[in-house]
PDB file of C-alpha atoms in Angstrom:
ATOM      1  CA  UNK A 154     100.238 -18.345 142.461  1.00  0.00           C
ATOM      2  CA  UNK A 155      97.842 -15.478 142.582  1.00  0.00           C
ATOM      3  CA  UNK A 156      94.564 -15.751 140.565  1.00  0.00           C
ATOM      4  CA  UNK A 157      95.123 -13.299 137.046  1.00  0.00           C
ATOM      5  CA  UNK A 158      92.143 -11.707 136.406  1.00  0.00           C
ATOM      6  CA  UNK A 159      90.520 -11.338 133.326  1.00  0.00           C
ATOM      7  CA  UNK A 160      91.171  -7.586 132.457  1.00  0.00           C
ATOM      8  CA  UNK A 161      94.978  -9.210 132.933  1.00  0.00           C
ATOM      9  CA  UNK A 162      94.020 -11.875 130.379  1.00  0.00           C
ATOM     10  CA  UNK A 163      92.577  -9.622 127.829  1.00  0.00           C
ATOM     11  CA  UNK A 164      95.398  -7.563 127.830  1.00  0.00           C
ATOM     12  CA  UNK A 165      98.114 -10.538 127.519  1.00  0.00           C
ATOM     13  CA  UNK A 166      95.855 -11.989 124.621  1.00  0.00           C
ATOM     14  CA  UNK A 167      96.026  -7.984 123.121  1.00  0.00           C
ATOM     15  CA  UNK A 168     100.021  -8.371 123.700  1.00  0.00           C
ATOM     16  CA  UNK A 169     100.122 -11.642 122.235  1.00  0.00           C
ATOM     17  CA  UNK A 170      98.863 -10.894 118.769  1.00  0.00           C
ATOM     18  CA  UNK A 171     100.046  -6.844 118.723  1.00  0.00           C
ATOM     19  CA  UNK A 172     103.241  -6.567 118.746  1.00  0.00           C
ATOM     20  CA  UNK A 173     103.872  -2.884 118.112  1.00  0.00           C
ATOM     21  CA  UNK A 174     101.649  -2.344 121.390  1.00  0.00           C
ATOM     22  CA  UNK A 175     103.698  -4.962 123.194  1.00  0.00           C
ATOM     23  CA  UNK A 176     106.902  -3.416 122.345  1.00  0.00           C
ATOM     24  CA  UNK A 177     105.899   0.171 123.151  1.00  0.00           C
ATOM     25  CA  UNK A 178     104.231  -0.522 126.888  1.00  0.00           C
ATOM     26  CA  UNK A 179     106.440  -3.477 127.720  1.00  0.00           C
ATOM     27  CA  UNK A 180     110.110  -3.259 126.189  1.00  0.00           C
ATOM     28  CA  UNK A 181     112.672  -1.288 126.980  1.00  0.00           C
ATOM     29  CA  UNK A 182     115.931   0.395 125.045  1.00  0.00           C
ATOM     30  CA  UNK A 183     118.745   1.922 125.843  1.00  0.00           C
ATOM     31  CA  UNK A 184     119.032   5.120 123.291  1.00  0.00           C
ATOM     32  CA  UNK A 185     122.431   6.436 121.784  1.00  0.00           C
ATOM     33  CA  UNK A 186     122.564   9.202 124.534  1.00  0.00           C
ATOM     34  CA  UNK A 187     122.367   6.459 127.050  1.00  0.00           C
ATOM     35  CA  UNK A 188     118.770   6.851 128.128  1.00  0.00           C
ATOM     36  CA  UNK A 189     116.307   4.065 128.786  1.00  0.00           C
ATOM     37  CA  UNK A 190     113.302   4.676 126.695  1.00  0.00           C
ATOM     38  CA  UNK A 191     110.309   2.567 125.841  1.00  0.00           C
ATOM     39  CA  UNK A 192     110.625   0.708 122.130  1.00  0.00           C
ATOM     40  CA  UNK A 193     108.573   2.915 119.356  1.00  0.00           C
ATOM     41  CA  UNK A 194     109.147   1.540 116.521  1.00  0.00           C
ATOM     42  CA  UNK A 195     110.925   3.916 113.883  1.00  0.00           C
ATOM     43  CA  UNK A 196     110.546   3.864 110.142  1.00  0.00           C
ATOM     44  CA  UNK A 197     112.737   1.078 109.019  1.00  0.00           C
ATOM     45  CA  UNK A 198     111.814  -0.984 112.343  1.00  0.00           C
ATOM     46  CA  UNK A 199     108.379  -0.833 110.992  1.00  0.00           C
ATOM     47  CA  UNK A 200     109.039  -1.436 107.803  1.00  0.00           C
ATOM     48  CA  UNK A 201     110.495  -4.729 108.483  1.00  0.00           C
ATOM     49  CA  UNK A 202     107.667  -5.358 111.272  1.00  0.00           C
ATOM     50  CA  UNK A 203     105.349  -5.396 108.260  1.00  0.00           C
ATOM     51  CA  UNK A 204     107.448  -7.496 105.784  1.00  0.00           C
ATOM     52  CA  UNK A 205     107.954 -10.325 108.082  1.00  0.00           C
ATOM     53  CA  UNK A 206     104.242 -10.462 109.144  1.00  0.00           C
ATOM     54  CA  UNK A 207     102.604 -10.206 105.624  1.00  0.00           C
ATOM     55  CA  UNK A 208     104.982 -13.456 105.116  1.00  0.00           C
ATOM     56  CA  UNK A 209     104.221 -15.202 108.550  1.00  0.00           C
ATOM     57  CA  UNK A 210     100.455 -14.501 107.305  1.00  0.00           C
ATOM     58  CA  UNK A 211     100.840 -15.978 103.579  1.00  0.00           C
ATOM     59  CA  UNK A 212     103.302 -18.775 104.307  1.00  0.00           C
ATOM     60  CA  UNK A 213     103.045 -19.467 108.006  1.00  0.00           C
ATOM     61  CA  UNK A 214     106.383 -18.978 108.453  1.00  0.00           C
ATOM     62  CA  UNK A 215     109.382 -16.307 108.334  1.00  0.00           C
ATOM     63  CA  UNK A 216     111.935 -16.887 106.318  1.00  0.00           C
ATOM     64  CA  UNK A 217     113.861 -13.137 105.814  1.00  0.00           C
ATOM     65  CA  UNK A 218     117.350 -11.677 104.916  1.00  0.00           C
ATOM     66  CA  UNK A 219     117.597  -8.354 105.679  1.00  0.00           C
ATOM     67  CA  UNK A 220     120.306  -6.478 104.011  1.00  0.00           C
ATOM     68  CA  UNK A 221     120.719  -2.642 105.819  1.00  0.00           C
ATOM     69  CA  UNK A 222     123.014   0.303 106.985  1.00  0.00           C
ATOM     70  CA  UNK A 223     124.368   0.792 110.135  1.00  0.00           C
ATOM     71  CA  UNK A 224     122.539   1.735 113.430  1.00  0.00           C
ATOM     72  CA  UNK A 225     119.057   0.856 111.888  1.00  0.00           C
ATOM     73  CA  UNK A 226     117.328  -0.862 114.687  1.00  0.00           C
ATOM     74  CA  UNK A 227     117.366  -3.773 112.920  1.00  0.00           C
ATOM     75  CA  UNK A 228     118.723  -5.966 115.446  1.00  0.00           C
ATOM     76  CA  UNK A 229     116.578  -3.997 117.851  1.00  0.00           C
ATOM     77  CA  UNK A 230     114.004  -5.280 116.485  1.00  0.00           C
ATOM     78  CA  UNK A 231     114.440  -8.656 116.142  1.00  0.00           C
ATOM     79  CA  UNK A 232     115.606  -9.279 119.681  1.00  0.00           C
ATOM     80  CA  UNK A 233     112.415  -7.899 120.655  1.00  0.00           C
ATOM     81  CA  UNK A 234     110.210  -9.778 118.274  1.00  0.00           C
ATOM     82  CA  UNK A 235     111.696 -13.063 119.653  1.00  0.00           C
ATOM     83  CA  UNK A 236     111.415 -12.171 123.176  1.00  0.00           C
ATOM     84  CA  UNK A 237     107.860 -11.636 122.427  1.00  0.00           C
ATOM     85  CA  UNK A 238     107.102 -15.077 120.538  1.00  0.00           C
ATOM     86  CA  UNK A 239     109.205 -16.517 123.163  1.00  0.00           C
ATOM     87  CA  UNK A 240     107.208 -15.662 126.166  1.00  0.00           C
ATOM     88  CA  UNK A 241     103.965 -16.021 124.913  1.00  0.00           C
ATOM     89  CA  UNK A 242     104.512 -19.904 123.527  1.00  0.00           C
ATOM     90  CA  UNK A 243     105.168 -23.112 125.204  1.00  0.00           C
ATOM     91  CA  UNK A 244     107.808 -25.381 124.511  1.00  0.00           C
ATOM     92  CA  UNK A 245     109.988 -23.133 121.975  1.00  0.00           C
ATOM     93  CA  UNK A 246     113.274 -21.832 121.657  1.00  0.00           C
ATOM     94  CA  UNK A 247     115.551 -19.231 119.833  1.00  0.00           C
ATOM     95  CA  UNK A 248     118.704 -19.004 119.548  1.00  0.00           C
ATOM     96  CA  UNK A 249     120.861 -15.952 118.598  1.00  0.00           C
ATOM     97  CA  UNK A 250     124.664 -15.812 116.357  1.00  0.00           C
ATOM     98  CA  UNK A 251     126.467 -13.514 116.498  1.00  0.00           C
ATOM     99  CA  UNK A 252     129.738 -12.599 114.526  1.00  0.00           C
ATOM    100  CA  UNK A 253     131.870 -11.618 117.416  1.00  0.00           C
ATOM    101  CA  UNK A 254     132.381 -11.906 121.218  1.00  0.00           C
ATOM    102  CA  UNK A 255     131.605  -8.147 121.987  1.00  0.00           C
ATOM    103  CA  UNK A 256     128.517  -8.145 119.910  1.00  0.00           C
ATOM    104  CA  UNK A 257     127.311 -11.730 121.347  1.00  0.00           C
ATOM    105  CA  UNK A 258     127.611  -9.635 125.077  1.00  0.00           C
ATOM    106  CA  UNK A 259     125.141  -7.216 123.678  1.00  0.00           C
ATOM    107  CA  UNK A 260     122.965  -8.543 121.934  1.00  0.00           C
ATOM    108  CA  UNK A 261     122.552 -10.622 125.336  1.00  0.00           C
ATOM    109  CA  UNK A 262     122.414  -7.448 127.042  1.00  0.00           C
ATOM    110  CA  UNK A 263     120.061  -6.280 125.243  1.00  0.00           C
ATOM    111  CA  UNK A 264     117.896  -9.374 125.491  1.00  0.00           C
ATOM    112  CA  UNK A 265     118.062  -9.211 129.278  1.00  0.00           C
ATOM    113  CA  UNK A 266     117.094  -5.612 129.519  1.00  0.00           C
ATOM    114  CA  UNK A 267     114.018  -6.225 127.910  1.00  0.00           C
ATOM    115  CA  UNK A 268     113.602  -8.768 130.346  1.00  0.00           C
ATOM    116  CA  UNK A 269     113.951  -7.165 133.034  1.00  0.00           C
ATOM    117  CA  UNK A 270     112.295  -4.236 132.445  1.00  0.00           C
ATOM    118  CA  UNK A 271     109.099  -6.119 131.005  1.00  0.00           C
ATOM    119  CA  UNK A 272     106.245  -5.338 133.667  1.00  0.00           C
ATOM    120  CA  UNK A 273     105.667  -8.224 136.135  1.00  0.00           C
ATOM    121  CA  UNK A 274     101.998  -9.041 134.815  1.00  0.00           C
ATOM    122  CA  UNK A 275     103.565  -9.895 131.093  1.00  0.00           C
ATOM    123  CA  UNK A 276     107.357 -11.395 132.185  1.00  0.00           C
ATOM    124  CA  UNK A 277     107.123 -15.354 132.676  1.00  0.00           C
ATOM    125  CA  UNK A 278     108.870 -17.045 135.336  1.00  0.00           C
ATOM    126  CA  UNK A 279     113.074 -17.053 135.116  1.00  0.00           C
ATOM    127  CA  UNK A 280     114.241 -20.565 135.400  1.00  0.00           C
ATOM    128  CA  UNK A 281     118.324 -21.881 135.493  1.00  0.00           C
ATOM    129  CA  UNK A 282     120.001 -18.792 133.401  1.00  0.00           C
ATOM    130  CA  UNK A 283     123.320 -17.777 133.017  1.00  0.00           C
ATOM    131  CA  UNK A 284     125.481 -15.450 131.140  1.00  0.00           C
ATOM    132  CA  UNK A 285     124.370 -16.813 127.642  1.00  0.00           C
ATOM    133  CA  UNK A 286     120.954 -18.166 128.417  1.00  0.00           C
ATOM    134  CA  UNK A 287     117.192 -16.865 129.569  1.00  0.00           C
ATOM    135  CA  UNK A 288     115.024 -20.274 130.348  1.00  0.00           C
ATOM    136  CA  UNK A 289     111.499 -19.527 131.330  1.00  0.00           C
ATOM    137  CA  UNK A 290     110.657 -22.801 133.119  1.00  0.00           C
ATOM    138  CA  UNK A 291     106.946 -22.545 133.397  1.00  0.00           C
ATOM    139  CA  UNK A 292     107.025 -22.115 129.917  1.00  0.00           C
ATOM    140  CA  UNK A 293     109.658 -24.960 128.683  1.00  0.00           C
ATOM    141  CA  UNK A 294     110.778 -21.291 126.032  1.00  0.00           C
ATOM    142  CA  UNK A 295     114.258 -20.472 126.501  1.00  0.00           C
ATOM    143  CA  UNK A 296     116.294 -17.783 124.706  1.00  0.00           C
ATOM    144  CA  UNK A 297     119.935 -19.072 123.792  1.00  0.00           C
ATOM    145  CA  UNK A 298     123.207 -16.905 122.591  1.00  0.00           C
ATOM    146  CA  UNK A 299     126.247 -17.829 120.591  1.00  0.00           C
ATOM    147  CA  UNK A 300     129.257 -16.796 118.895  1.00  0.00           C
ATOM    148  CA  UNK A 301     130.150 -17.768 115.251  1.00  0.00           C
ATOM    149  CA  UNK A 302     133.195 -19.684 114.727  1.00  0.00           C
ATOM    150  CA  UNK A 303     132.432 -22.918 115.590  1.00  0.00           C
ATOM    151  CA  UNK A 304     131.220 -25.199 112.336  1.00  0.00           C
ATOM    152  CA  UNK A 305     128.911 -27.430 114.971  1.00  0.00           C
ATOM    153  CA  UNK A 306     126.903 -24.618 116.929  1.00  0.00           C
ATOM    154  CA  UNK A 307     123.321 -25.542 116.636  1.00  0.00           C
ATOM    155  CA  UNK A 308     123.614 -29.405 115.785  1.00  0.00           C
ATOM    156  CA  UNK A 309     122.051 -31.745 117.627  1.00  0.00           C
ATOM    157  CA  UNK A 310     119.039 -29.441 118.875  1.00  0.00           C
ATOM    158  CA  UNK A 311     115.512 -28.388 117.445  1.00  0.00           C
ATOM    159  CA  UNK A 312     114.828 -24.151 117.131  1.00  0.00           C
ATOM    160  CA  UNK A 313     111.628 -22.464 116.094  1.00  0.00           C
ATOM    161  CA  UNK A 314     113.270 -19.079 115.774  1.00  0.00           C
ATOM    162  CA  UNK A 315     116.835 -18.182 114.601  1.00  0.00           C
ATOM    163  CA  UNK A 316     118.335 -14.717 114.499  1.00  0.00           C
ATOM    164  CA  UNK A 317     121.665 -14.588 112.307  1.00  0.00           C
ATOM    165  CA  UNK A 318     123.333 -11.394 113.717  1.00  0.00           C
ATOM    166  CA  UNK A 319     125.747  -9.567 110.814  1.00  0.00           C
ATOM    167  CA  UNK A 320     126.378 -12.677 109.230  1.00  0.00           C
ATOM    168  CA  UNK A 321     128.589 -11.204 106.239  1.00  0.00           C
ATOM    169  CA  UNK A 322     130.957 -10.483 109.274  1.00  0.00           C
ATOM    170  CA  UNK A 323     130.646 -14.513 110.422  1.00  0.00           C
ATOM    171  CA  UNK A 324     134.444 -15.868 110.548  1.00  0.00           C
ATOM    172  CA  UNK A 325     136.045 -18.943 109.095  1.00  0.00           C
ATOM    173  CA  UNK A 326     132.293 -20.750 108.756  1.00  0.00           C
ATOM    174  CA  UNK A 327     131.892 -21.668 104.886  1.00  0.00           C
ATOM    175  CA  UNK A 328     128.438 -21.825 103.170  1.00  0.00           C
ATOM    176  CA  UNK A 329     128.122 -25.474 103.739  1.00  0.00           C
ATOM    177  CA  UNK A 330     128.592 -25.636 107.458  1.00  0.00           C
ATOM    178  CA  UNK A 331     126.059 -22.915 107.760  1.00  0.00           C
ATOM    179  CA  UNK A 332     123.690 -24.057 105.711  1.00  0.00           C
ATOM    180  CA  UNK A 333     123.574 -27.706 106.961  1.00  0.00           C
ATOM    181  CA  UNK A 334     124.505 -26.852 110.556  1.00  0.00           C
ATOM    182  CA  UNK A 335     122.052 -23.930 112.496  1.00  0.00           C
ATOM    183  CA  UNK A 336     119.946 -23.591 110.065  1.00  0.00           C
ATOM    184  CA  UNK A 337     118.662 -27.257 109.750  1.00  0.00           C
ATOM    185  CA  UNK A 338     117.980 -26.816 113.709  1.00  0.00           C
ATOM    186  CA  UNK A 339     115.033 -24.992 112.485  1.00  0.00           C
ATOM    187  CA  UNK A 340     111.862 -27.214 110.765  1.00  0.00           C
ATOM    188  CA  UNK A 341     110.330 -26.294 108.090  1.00  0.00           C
ATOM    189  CA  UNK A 342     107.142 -26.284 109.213  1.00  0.00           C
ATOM    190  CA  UNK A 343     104.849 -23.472 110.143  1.00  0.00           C
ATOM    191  CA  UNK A 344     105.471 -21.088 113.217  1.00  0.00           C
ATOM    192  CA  UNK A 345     109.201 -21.166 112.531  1.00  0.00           C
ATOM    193  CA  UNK A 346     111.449 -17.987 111.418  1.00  0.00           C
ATOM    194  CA  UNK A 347     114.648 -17.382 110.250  1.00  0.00           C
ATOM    195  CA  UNK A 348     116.119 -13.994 109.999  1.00  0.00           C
ATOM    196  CA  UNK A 349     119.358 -13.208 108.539  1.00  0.00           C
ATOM    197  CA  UNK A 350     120.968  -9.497 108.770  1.00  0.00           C
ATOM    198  CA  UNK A 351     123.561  -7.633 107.764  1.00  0.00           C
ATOM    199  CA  UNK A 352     125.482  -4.995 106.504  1.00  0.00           C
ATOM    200  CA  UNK A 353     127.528  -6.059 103.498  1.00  0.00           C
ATOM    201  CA  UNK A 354     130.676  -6.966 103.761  1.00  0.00           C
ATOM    202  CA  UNK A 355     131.716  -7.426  99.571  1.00  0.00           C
ATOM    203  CA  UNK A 356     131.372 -10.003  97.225  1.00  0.00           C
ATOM    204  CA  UNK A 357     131.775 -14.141  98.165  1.00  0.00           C
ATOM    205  CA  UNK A 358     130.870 -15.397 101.479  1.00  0.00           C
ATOM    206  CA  UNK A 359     127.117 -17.156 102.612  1.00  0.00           C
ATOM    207  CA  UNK A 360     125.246 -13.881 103.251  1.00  0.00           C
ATOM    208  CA  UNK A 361     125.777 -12.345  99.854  1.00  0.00           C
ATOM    209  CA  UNK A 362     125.376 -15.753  97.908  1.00  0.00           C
ATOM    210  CA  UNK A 363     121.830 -16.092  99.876  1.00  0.00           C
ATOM    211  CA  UNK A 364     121.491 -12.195  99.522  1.00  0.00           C
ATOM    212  CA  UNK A 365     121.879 -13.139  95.411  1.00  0.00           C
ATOM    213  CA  UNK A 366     119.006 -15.723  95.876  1.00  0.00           C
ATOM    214  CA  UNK A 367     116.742 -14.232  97.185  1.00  0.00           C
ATOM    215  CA  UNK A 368     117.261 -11.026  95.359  1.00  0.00           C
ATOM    216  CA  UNK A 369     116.636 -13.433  92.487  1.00  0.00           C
ATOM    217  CA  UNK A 370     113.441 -14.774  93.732  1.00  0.00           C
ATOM    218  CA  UNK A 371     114.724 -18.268  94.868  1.00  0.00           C
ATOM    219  CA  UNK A 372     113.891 -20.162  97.596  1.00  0.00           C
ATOM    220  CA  UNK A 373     111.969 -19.375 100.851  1.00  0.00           C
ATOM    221  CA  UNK A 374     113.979 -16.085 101.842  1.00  0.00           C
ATOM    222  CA  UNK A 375     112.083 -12.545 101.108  1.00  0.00           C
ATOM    223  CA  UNK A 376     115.374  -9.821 100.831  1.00  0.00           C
ATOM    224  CA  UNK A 377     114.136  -6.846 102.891  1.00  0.00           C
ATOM    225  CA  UNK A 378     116.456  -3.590 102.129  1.00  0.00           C
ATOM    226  CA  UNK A 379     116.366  -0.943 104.548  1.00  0.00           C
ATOM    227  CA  UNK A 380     118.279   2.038 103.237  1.00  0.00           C
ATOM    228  CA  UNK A 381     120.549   4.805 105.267  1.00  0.00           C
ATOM    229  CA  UNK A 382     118.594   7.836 104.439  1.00  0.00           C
ATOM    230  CA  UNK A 383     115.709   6.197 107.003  1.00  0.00           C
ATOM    231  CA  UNK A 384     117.039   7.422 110.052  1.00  0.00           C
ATOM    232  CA  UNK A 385     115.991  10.392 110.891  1.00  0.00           C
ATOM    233  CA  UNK A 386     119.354  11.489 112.601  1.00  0.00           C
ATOM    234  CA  UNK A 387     121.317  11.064 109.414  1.00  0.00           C
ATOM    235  CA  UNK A 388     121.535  15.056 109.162  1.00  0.00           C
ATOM    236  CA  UNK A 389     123.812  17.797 109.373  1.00  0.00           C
ATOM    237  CA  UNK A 390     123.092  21.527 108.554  1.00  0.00           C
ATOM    238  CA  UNK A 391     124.172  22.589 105.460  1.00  0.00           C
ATOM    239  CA  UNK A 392     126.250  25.553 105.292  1.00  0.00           C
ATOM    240  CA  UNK A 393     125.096  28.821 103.576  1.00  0.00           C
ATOM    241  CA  UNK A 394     126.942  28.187 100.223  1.00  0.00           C
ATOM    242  CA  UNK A 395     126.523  24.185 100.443  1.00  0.00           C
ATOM    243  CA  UNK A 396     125.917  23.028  96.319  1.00  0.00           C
ATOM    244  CA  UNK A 397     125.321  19.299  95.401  1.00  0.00           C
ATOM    245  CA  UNK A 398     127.434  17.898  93.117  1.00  0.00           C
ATOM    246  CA  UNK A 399     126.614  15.908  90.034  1.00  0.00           C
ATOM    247  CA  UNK A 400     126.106  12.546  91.967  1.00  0.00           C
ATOM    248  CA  UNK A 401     124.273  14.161  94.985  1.00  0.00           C
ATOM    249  CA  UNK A 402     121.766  15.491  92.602  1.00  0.00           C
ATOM    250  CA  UNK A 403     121.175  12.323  91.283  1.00  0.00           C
ATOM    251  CA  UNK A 404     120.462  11.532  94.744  1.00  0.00           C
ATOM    252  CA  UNK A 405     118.347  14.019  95.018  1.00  0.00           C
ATOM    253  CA  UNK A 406     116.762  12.686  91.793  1.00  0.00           C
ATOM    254  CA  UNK A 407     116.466   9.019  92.686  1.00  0.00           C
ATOM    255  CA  UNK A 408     115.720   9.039  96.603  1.00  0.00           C
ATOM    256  CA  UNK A 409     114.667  12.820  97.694  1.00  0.00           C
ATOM    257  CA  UNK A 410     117.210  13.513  99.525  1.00  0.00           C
ATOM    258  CA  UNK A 411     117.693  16.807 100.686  1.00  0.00           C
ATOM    259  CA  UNK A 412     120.789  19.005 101.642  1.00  0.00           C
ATOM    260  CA  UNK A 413     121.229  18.161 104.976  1.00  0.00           C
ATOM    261  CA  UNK A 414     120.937  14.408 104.033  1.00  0.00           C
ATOM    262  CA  UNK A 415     123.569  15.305 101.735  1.00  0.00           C
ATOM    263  CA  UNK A 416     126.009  16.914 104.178  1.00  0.00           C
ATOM    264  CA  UNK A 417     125.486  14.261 106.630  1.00  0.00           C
ATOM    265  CA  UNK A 418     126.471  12.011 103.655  1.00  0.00           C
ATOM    266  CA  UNK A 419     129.967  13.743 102.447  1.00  0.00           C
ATOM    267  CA  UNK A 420     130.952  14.118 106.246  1.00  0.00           C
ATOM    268  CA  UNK A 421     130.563  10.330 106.596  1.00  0.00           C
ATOM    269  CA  UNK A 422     132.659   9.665 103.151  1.00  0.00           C
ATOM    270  CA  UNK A 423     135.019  12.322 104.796  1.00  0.00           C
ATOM    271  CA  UNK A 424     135.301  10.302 108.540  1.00  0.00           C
ATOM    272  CA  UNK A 425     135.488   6.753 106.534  1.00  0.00           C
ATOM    273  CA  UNK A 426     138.191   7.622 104.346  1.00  0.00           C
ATOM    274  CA  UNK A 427     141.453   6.614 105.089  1.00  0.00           C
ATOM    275  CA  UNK A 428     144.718   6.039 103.225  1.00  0.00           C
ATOM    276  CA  UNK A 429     143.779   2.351 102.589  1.00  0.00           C
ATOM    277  CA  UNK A 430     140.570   2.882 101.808  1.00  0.00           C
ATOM    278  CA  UNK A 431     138.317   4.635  99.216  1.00  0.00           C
ATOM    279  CA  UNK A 432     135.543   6.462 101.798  1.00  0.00           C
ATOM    280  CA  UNK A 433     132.939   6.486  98.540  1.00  0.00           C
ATOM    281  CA  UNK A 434     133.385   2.658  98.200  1.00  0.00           C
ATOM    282  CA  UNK A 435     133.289   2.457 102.126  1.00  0.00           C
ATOM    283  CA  UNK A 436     130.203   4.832 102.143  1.00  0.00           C
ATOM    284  CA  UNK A 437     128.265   2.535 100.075  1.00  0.00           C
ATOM    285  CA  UNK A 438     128.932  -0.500 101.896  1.00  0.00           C
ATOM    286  CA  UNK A 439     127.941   0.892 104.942  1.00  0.00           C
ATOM    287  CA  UNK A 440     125.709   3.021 104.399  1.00  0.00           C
ATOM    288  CA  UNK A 441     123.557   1.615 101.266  1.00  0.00           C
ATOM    289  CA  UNK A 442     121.273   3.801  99.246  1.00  0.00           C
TER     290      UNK A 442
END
């Protein structure tokens, strides 16, 4: 192996405890246009980067459910954050659950891209992998992927990080077998996180029961909201005679939004209503204010 020399050392130990460096000069995305483009964080991403690290620096740990609309970044994010605490520890590993086949694929996808795209002087050694699993060998780290559906994923193994992927989508797995299944794979002890998200997905179910907790103040688990109006695309021009109604003003009121926020809004509510469904109702799910 080639000697590393120290200006390389410096700048892994800079890496190592800066992550919004890391993720800008060493991680790659794939945009919406279909565009590979380094990771800058956007509002809600950093948002969130702060939350979880003002609890990692109070409690030693992460313990987070993140309740957000669609096409946030949070998952983004938290791929990324456990690639990098993966490759720059020995002996730990994350695992990844996902609520459905296609999204499993990816999220896996994604995982690899920022793998592979990582430059050479940062990216650790690739060991045994295969469609579901990174292992970096010179590290003893791997980076595992599942599906939910299965009331026995995660027994019988120790995690330090655990990324629940849209879990108010998870399928037939009750509170219980969550609860004492994956998530005991993960010891509470320091240098460990858990991070729950989703979109909601109504009433009953684990994620809004634990959602209710924490919202509550009970337990480990911080609730971290990250609201539509934070993406900066969420806009459409408003025509010349556009005039908010009596809820979009108190919209206005509440949040600041402003008329093209608005339009985006009641074309959304427009596209997600159907004849089964209510698009207001269906608005607010996905799209949370």
């Amino acid at each position: 192996m080639p000697a590393v020399s120290q200006k390389a050392l410096n700048q892994r130990l800079l890496y190592r405890d800066n992550f919004t460096e890391f993720a800008r000069d060493c991680l790659t995305i794939r945009t919406k246009t279909g565009a590979l483009s380094p990771l800058t964080l956007n509002k809600a991403q950093t948002y969130l980067h702060e939350c979880l690290e003002r609890q990692r620096r109070e409690t030693g740990k992460v313990r987070a459910i993140i309740l957000k609309g669609r096409q946030q970044g949070c998952s983004t994010y938290v791929e990324a954050r456990f690639y990098w605490r993966t490759i720059h520890r020995f002996g730990v590993r994350t695992f990844i659950l996902a609520h459905e086949k296609d999204s499993t694929n990816a999220i896996y996808e994604m995982a690899r891209r920022y793998h592979e795209n990582c430059p050479e002087a940062m990216k650790p050694n690739t060991g045994a992998s295969n469609a579901k699993e990174l292992v970096f060998d010179r590290l003893d780290s791997g980076y595992r992927i599942g599906t939910a559906g299965n009331d026995t994923v995660g027994r019988g193994t120790t995690l330090q990080y655990f990324h629940g992927s849209e879990v108010a989508c998870w399928a037939t797995r009750g509170e219980a077998s969550i609860s004492t299944g994956v998530l005991q794979a993960v010891g509470d002890v320091a240098d460990t996180e858990i991070i729950l998200e989703s979109t909601a997905n109504g009433e009953g179910g684990f994620f809004h029961s634990e959602t209710m907790k924490a919202l509550k103040g009970g337990g480990d688990y911080q609730l971290v909201f990250i609201p539509w109006f934070w993406r900066e695309e969420y806009r459409r021009p408003q025509p010349i005679d556009f005039e908010p109604t009596g809820p979009e003003r108190a919209l206005i009121t509440q949040y600041g939004l402003d008329n093209e926020q608005l339009m985006w809004r009641r074309n959304k509510i427009i596209e997600l209503s159907t004849g089964a469904m209510d698009g207001d109702k269906a608005f607010m799910q996905e799209y949370p204010s």
